[in-house]
């Protein structure tokens, strides 16, 4: 128990649980209904989100590889992640949006929701010219004026603009030149009256940034090279078209890049062949001209051995120099901060070179880094951390390539120098041959070398053309995107389940809270559970159907009622407790528990048994007996104790024979002193001699201590609780009476018990306790009104 008087029920009590569930079950039901209603409203006024998806499979077929055992440079190898990034890129998404013709978006705004009318609008916009870019992404309202007339209104540069025109005719002003098209002007007019129609000129970049967030691309199976492409939006048709446009744009872009790569390689070989063909022709003409001039017919036999060796060395030298020049060309291209296209063009130049294996892998990685950087720059700036990291990777890879080229270059230089030295040695040996023969051999060697290189390039061109002809891309759509009219969000079942479950949890939580903090006394079983063993329970007093303003003597008017019967049972129990009782003191914890009602009717039922009974109103702060018995309170116990009047002057007779009473009298400034005075004891003793039973209506001992001595001195002390009103914490006051006030016995009555036969609520009080009763008491009084409103009768089930 806290210092504020709140009890936490830590143990299981089926009586409390039954009472709480019976009283508050409707909380859970009401919350479930309320949250189900919230779910309905949420679903009713939340725009549904649709999703369309497809599965794309990457593939290529290289027939030439099986025939010629060569691999096309366009062949894919573990690049699924790269394709996924390409499909996610703004570059490809903007290409896809161009196919959908989304220059203008049409909308219809209702009372709550705004719907994008993609391919389903009653009107359409045909733009011819947009003069002012500031109206991009601005709403332009479209209103039908009847008779095929239309009004356009928008806000631009701080001004409201209006333009009037006709349907299906050009409308032009300083900002734009458009046509508002409507197949059926009557339907357009009707829709315009019911909804607010407007359109927006879309900026390509803004539209892409807005829509790309709803695009989702993910790899499914790296081995199968399958990719899932999906798009979410509020229009199912638009979702399908976006997904199909993205896949189509990728396939076209992929084929375009492969075709461009093949053309670049063939163009490079053709350029080399054109250059060599001229050199072969010049060399041949020079040799023929020299033969005619020198009249040297067959010089091959002279110095055949030297010539053969020189030829072999020349062949090696030519190949080394050719590769060396190619290496220098690659080095030159890489020395000037190459971009992705430069690196891409270098790759074909490595074909057939001895250093192809050493550099191709690094160049491919460099190409990948550059390509990734370009993709990032579509989304972020140069200062982005990912771009900075990618620049570092590019610089590192360039340094590795440069070191590799330097090592290869050094090797070529050594080999070329060695071969040239051998050739020089052989040429020195042949220097002694006739000058004509040496010149002839020189020219012949040049011719042979050019012809050999020309033949080599021609063969490579033929092989590559065959390889390119045998290679084909087999990208294909495994499952085509479709219009899915079942929204993916919000999920009706999930929303209803979640809201209802949330309402149920809150309802059960409130019921649990009511159970844990339950602090009412409802039934006699509650009293048996919480009162100390010394306390005896006399019985219960049922609820009285009629609403009374004050406590009244009701058993006299209805002697055969349930109320009278319950009082008779209590009267019988009093005889068992103390057969010769003379005094009964009645009290309670706080006002409103019905102690005065019990005192009046118990006194009446005892008097009806033939015993001469008198009722004393000792609640000197808030007297009530005179109100219930409808007499004046001019004189009474307060004036009698201070000897301002005589006992006979204070005694009143009630309508019940043998029942007399004395009212409280004027409210004194010192009620506690009066009740503890010797004069009061003398009055009680005198009344005990005159009457068979003296009943004392004490003040509430839970608020003041005035009546505790009367409870201690009385033959039968009675303590009143009220069902559904008294708090369980009041039982602590009863325990204090036994432990601190040395009370030997106490008898308890539960007032206001609602029986199954009772058809209404009992008497009520239209006043509260005051005059110091609540000072530092820690209690808040509960006041019953004369009548209850309809919603109180439904929900306040007490």
XYZ file of C-alpha atoms in Angstrom, residues 70-534:
465
model
C 38.767 -18.288 -79.063
C 36.643 -16.241 -76.678
C 34.814 -13.062 -77.599
C 35.783 -10.003 -75.567
C 32.089 -9.294 -74.874
C 31.614 -12.580 -73.026
C 30.364 -12.117 -69.461
C 32.183 -13.566 -66.517
C 30.741 -13.130 -62.994
C 29.324 -9.636 -63.594
C 25.864 -10.060 -62.051
C 26.519 -7.398 -59.415
C 27.639 -4.951 -62.097
C 24.427 -5.458 -64.055
C 22.365 -4.984 -60.878
C 24.078 -1.649 -60.271
C 23.481 -0.650 -63.884
C 19.769 -1.452 -63.555
C 19.619 0.691 -60.418
C 21.441 3.623 -61.973
C 19.830 6.926 -62.901
C 21.425 6.591 -66.351
C 19.310 3.571 -67.235
C 16.228 4.761 -65.315
C 16.119 8.027 -67.251
C 16.340 6.068 -70.521
C 13.402 3.981 -69.308
C 11.303 7.036 -68.384
C 11.799 8.436 -71.889
C 9.958 5.414 -73.256
C 6.924 6.116 -71.035
C 6.350 9.687 -72.196
C 5.929 11.061 -68.681
C 6.538 14.676 -69.587
C 3.163 15.511 -68.043
C 1.474 13.844 -65.042
C -2.316 14.065 -64.606
C -4.027 14.066 -61.199
C -7.496 14.016 -59.674
C -7.907 15.300 -56.122
C -10.974 14.240 -54.143
C -12.071 15.338 -50.693
C -9.258 13.351 -49.054
C -7.121 11.432 -51.561
C -5.225 12.539 -54.641
C -4.953 9.979 -57.450
C -2.490 10.009 -60.359
C -4.529 9.293 -63.505
C -1.946 7.452 -65.570
C -3.566 6.298 -68.855
C -7.011 6.491 -67.256
C -7.799 10.187 -67.181
C -10.799 11.836 -68.769
C -8.414 14.421 -70.215
C -4.898 14.540 -71.569
C -2.259 17.206 -72.142
C -0.378 17.535 -75.424
C 2.591 19.900 -74.837
C 4.059 21.789 -77.796
C 6.329 24.234 -76.046
C 7.328 25.125 -72.498
C 8.649 28.684 -72.365
C 9.075 29.186 -68.624
C 10.950 26.434 -66.783
C 9.806 27.816 -63.407
C 6.388 26.175 -63.845
C 7.993 22.735 -63.924
C 6.678 20.657 -60.996
C 3.975 23.278 -60.325
C 0.300 22.303 -60.145
C -1.807 23.657 -62.999
C -5.516 23.324 -62.241
C -7.896 22.331 -65.043
C -11.561 23.339 -64.728
C -14.339 22.727 -67.191
C -16.510 25.761 -67.936
C -19.023 23.863 -70.075
C -19.505 24.017 -73.843
C -16.006 22.572 -74.358
C -14.486 25.543 -72.570
C -11.668 25.065 -70.096
C -9.819 27.257 -67.606
C -6.218 26.719 -66.511
C -4.966 28.347 -63.295
C -1.562 28.183 -61.628
C 0.782 30.113 -59.383
C 4.157 31.258 -60.734
C 6.630 33.997 -59.775
C 4.410 35.117 -56.890
C 1.349 35.649 -59.110
C -1.827 33.713 -59.829
C -2.266 33.092 -63.533
C -5.442 32.076 -65.381
C -5.755 31.035 -69.012
C -9.015 30.288 -70.818
C -9.358 28.184 -73.911
C -11.230 25.320 -75.561
C -10.856 21.597 -75.383
C -8.849 19.950 -78.169
C -7.515 23.333 -79.304
C -4.148 24.920 -78.654
C -3.922 27.124 -75.568
C -0.946 29.429 -75.630
C 0.476 32.128 -73.372
C 3.922 33.407 -72.396
C 4.588 30.283 -70.282
C 3.483 27.358 -72.435
C 1.777 26.140 -75.599
C -0.419 23.063 -74.997
C -3.629 21.293 -75.992
C -6.087 19.980 -73.388
C -7.603 16.895 -74.973
C -10.840 15.203 -73.890
C -12.475 12.421 -75.867
C -15.841 13.050 -74.204
C -16.338 16.689 -73.074
C -19.496 15.807 -71.110
C -17.728 13.205 -68.980
C -14.815 15.598 -68.529
C -17.222 18.327 -67.378
C -18.900 15.969 -64.882
C -15.596 14.725 -63.442
C -14.319 18.310 -63.193
C -17.327 19.244 -61.062
C -16.860 16.295 -58.689
C -13.061 16.446 -58.375
C -10.208 18.915 -58.586
C -8.239 18.102 -61.750
C -4.693 19.313 -62.318
C -1.509 18.402 -64.161
C 2.229 18.908 -63.656
C 5.033 19.429 -66.145
C 7.674 16.974 -64.994
C 11.362 17.834 -64.915
C 13.306 14.816 -66.136
C 15.797 14.864 -63.287
C 13.219 15.596 -60.591
C 10.904 12.897 -61.926
C 13.731 10.378 -61.994
C 14.810 11.239 -58.451
C 11.237 10.944 -57.227
C 10.452 7.616 -58.875
C 13.787 5.779 -58.667
C 13.310 5.429 -54.906
C 10.469 2.988 -55.610
C 12.586 0.827 -57.943
C 14.032 -2.354 -56.487
C 16.638 -4.515 -58.260
C 18.174 -7.597 -56.684
C 20.158 -10.576 -57.849
C 18.333 -13.885 -57.392
C 20.824 -16.594 -58.436
C 24.406 -15.831 -59.427
C 24.811 -19.191 -61.164
C 21.625 -18.815 -63.193
C 22.343 -15.076 -63.654
C 18.779 -14.104 -62.793
C 17.744 -10.656 -61.568
C 14.475 -9.461 -60.044
C 13.183 -6.012 -61.038
C 10.197 -4.547 -59.171
C 8.538 -1.166 -58.810
C 6.031 0.105 -56.252
C 3.580 2.921 -56.696
C -0.012 4.032 -56.315
C -0.914 3.158 -59.925
C -0.771 -0.526 -60.923
C -0.504 0.196 -64.650
C 2.368 2.631 -64.144
C 4.209 0.036 -62.014
C 3.986 -2.525 -64.811
C 5.078 -0.086 -67.508
C 8.062 1.159 -65.476
C 9.349 -2.390 -64.894
C 8.955 -3.315 -68.567
C 10.609 -0.063 -69.644
C 13.600 -0.666 -67.360
C 14.139 -4.212 -68.681
C 13.739 -3.121 -72.318
C 16.129 -0.209 -71.843
C 18.738 -2.510 -70.304
C 18.557 -5.039 -73.139
C 18.859 -2.280 -75.744
C 21.695 -0.579 -73.860
C 23.575 -3.869 -73.439
C 23.335 -4.702 -77.149
C 24.343 -1.165 -78.072
C 27.476 -1.341 -75.931
C 28.485 -4.726 -77.377
C 27.964 -3.558 -80.937
C 30.056 -0.465 -80.290
C 32.868 -2.569 -78.788
C 32.956 -4.916 -81.790
C 33.014 -2.006 -84.223
C 35.934 -0.396 -82.380
C 38.084 -3.549 -82.605
C 37.398 -4.103 -86.297
C 38.047 -0.420 -87.053
C 41.402 -0.672 -85.274
C 42.451 -3.723 -87.335
C 41.278 -2.071 -90.585
C 43.365 1.021 -89.828
C 46.441 -1.147 -89.272
C 45.838 -3.085 -92.512
C 45.434 0.123 -94.511
C 48.782 1.360 -93.260
C 50.568 -1.972 -93.948
C 49.141 -2.391 -97.427
C 50.830 0.839 -98.485
C 54.136 -0.229 -96.938
C 53.974 -3.665 -98.649
C 53.352 -2.059 -101.991
C 56.214 0.443 -101.566
C 58.601 -2.308 -100.453
C 57.699 -4.476 -103.432
C 58.091 -1.607 -105.874
C 61.442 -0.671 -104.342
C 62.731 -4.240 -104.707
C 61.638 -4.539 -108.313
C 63.092 -1.169 -109.150
C 66.381 -2.117 -107.512
C 66.550 -5.428 -109.406
C 66.031 -3.653 -112.697
C 68.539 -1.023 -111.835
C 71.220 -3.373 -110.509
C 70.401 -6.226 -112.892
C 70.594 -8.613 -109.887
C 68.514 -11.675 -110.778
C 69.120 -14.287 -108.009
C 71.072 -12.999 -105.002
C 69.466 -15.466 -102.521
C 72.182 -18.055 -102.884
C 74.864 -15.594 -101.803
C 75.272 -15.520 -98.089
C 72.260 -17.835 -97.648
C 73.229 -18.872 -94.169
C 73.801 -15.287 -92.967
C 70.623 -14.165 -94.573
C 68.612 -16.926 -92.940
C 69.929 -16.037 -89.531
C 69.394 -12.348 -90.111
C 65.865 -13.040 -91.283
C 65.091 -15.001 -88.193
C 66.475 -12.283 -85.975
C 64.660 -9.618 -87.983
C 61.441 -11.523 -87.462
C 62.000 -11.632 -83.749
C 63.046 -7.982 -83.728
C 59.964 -6.970 -85.668
C 57.644 -8.794 -83.306
C 59.409 -7.349 -80.283
C 59.344 -3.813 -81.680
C 55.733 -4.160 -82.707
C 54.772 -5.283 -79.232
C 57.081 -2.686 -77.700
C 55.432 0.109 -79.715
C 52.055 -1.199 -78.679
C 53.188 -1.160 -75.069
C 54.410 2.422 -75.400
C 51.059 3.371 -76.923
C 49.247 1.823 -73.955
C 51.588 3.603 -71.567
C 50.956 6.924 -73.307
C 47.178 6.527 -73.095
C 47.315 5.618 -69.425
C 49.561 8.525 -68.504
C 46.837 11.183 -69.013
C 44.182 10.262 -66.420
C 42.269 7.877 -68.670
C 38.519 7.582 -68.481
C 36.439 4.444 -68.818
C 36.207 4.754 -72.623
C 39.981 5.139 -73.004
C 40.582 1.974 -71.006
C 37.865 0.188 -72.927
C 39.613 1.066 -76.253
C 42.986 -0.161 -74.953
C 41.732 -3.695 -74.306
C 41.497 -4.698 -78.022
C 45.102 -3.557 -78.553
C 46.303 -6.251 -76.164
C 44.974 -9.089 -78.299
C 47.737 -11.559 -79.169
C 50.407 -9.632 -77.302
C 52.823 -11.447 -75.023
C 51.934 -9.104 -72.195
C 48.192 -9.523 -72.673
C 47.979 -11.851 -69.666
C 49.961 -9.485 -67.457
C 47.913 -6.352 -68.201
C 44.439 -7.483 -69.263
C 43.294 -8.373 -65.744
C 44.498 -5.085 -64.268
C 42.922 -3.080 -67.092
C 39.616 -4.881 -66.659
C 39.664 -4.049 -62.952
C 40.565 -0.425 -63.763
C 37.697 -0.325 -66.239
C 35.366 -1.635 -63.563
C 36.527 1.016 -61.079
C 36.043 3.799 -63.624
C 32.633 2.493 -64.555
C 31.617 2.322 -60.881
C 32.840 5.891 -60.379
C 30.726 7.094 -63.295
C 27.686 5.364 -61.824
C 28.315 6.971 -58.430
C 28.651 10.427 -59.972
C 25.123 10.106 -61.257
C 23.986 9.986 -57.624
C 26.614 11.855 -55.603
C 29.340 14.477 -55.967
C 33.117 14.145 -56.156
C 33.320 14.874 -52.426
C 31.346 11.776 -51.500
C 33.274 9.218 -49.458
C 32.541 6.406 -51.911
C 33.844 8.482 -54.825
C 36.978 9.374 -52.845
C 37.589 5.695 -52.082
C 36.998 4.797 -55.712
C 39.510 7.482 -56.807
C 42.048 5.951 -54.452
C 41.433 2.515 -55.934
C 41.800 3.921 -59.467
C 45.061 5.682 -58.574
C 46.415 2.532 -56.920
C 45.480 0.386 -59.881
C 47.111 2.882 -62.284
C 50.337 2.716 -60.279
C 50.300 -1.084 -60.430
C 49.721 -0.990 -64.192
C 52.480 1.594 -64.670
C 54.937 -0.541 -62.687
C 53.958 -3.599 -64.728
C 54.404 -1.665 -67.971
C 57.769 -0.396 -66.763
C 58.944 -3.940 -66.030
C 57.722 -5.187 -69.419
C 59.260 -2.191 -71.171
C 62.620 -2.866 -69.553
C 62.463 -6.494 -70.644
C 61.618 -5.519 -74.228
C 64.485 -3.025 -74.287
C 66.962 -5.670 -73.218
C 65.668 -8.190 -75.746
C 65.624 -5.677 -78.602
C 69.147 -4.526 -77.775
C 70.344 -8.130 -77.706
C 68.772 -8.998 -81.083
C 70.038 -5.821 -82.670
C 73.491 -6.706 -81.445
C 73.231 -10.136 -83.062
C 71.919 -8.631 -86.305
C 74.740 -6.097 -86.308
C 77.215 -8.899 -85.848
C 75.713 -10.863 -88.758
C 75.547 -7.790 -90.905
C 79.209 -7.148 -90.165
C 79.979 -10.633 -91.386
C 77.979 -10.018 -94.532
C 79.531 -6.594 -95.103
C 82.070 -8.149 -97.274
C 79.319 -9.304 -99.718
C 78.831 -7.179 -102.764
C 76.956 -3.982 -102.131
C 74.225 -4.884 -104.608
C 73.549 -8.176 -102.926
C 73.300 -6.521 -99.493
C 70.904 -3.882 -100.762
C 68.791 -6.502 -102.457
C 68.576 -8.543 -99.302
C 67.664 -5.482 -97.275
C 64.822 -4.574 -99.574
C 63.695 -8.160 -99.706
C 63.631 -8.390 -95.930
C 61.519 -5.261 -95.652
C 59.077 -6.673 -98.155
C 58.863 -10.021 -96.388
C 58.358 -8.426 -93.004
C 55.565 -6.168 -94.228
C 53.853 -9.009 -96.040
C 54.130 -11.239 -93.017
C 52.666 -8.607 -90.652
C 49.896 -7.854 -93.150
C 49.038 -11.532 -93.379
C 49.007 -11.824 -89.575
C 46.597 -8.907 -89.128
C 44.391 -10.181 -91.917
C 44.117 -13.550 -90.193
C 43.293 -11.863 -86.867
C 40.588 -9.786 -88.525
C 39.016 -12.845 -90.088
C 39.129 -14.724 -86.785
C 37.555 -11.835 -84.851
C 34.832 -11.320 -87.450
C 34.005 -15.007 -87.236
C 33.989 -14.799 -83.430
C 31.825 -11.686 -83.453
C 29.432 -13.271 -85.935
C 29.153 -16.357 -83.730
C 28.518 -14.364 -80.529
C 24.967 -13.336 -79.625
C 23.403 -11.891 -76.475
C 20.628 -14.061 -75.026
C 19.260 -11.728 -72.311
C 15.645 -12.675 -71.843
C 12.649 -11.989 -69.645
C 11.647 -15.117 -67.727
C 8.471 -13.633 -66.233
C 6.974 -10.513 -67.731
C 5.661 -7.709 -65.530
C 1.882 -7.696 -65.162
C -0.740 -5.397 -63.717
C -1.286 -6.527 -60.136
C -4.517 -5.032 -58.803
C -3.992 -6.556 -55.351
C -2.213 -3.872 -53.298
C 0.886 -4.858 -51.364
C 0.314 -2.096 -48.837
C -1.566 -1.484 -46.736
C -2.475 -5.149 -46.136
C -6.118 -5.281 -45.064
C -5.721 -8.484 -43.054
C -2.573 -7.226 -41.352
C -4.021 -3.783 -40.566
C -7.262 -5.211 -39.168
C -5.394 -7.876 -37.200
C -2.865 -5.392 -35.838
C -5.460 -2.771 -34.871
C -7.839 -5.313 -33.309
C -4.972 -7.004 -31.472
C -3.730 -3.625 -30.271
C -7.220 -2.753 -29.036
C -7.522 -6.150 -27.332
C -4.123 -5.754 -25.663
C -5.014 -2.262 -24.403
C -8.426 -3.479 -23.234
C -6.938 -6.448 -21.412
C -4.225 -4.173 -20.049
C -6.862 -1.805 -18.664
C -8.729 -4.741 -17.146
C -5.457 -5.993 -15.653
C -4.751 -2.510 -14.341
C -8.219 -2.393 -12.781
C -7.583 -5.794 -11.238
C -4.183 -4.807 -9.844
C -5.509 -1.517 -8.473
C -8.964 -2.802 -7.503
C -9.800 -1.223 -4.165
C -13.537 -1.728 -3.683
C -15.614 -3.881 -1.430
C -18.439 -5.486 -3.370
C -19.555 -8.618 -1.525
C -19.541 -10.038 1.947
C -16.915 -12.517 0.742
C -14.585 -9.530 0.218
C -15.022 -8.526 3.860
C -14.373 -12.068 5.042
C -11.134 -12.034 3.072
C -9.721 -8.693 4.212
C -11.071 -8.084 7.741
C -9.228 -9.307 10.835
C -10.485 -12.465 12.490
C -11.831 -10.553 15.521
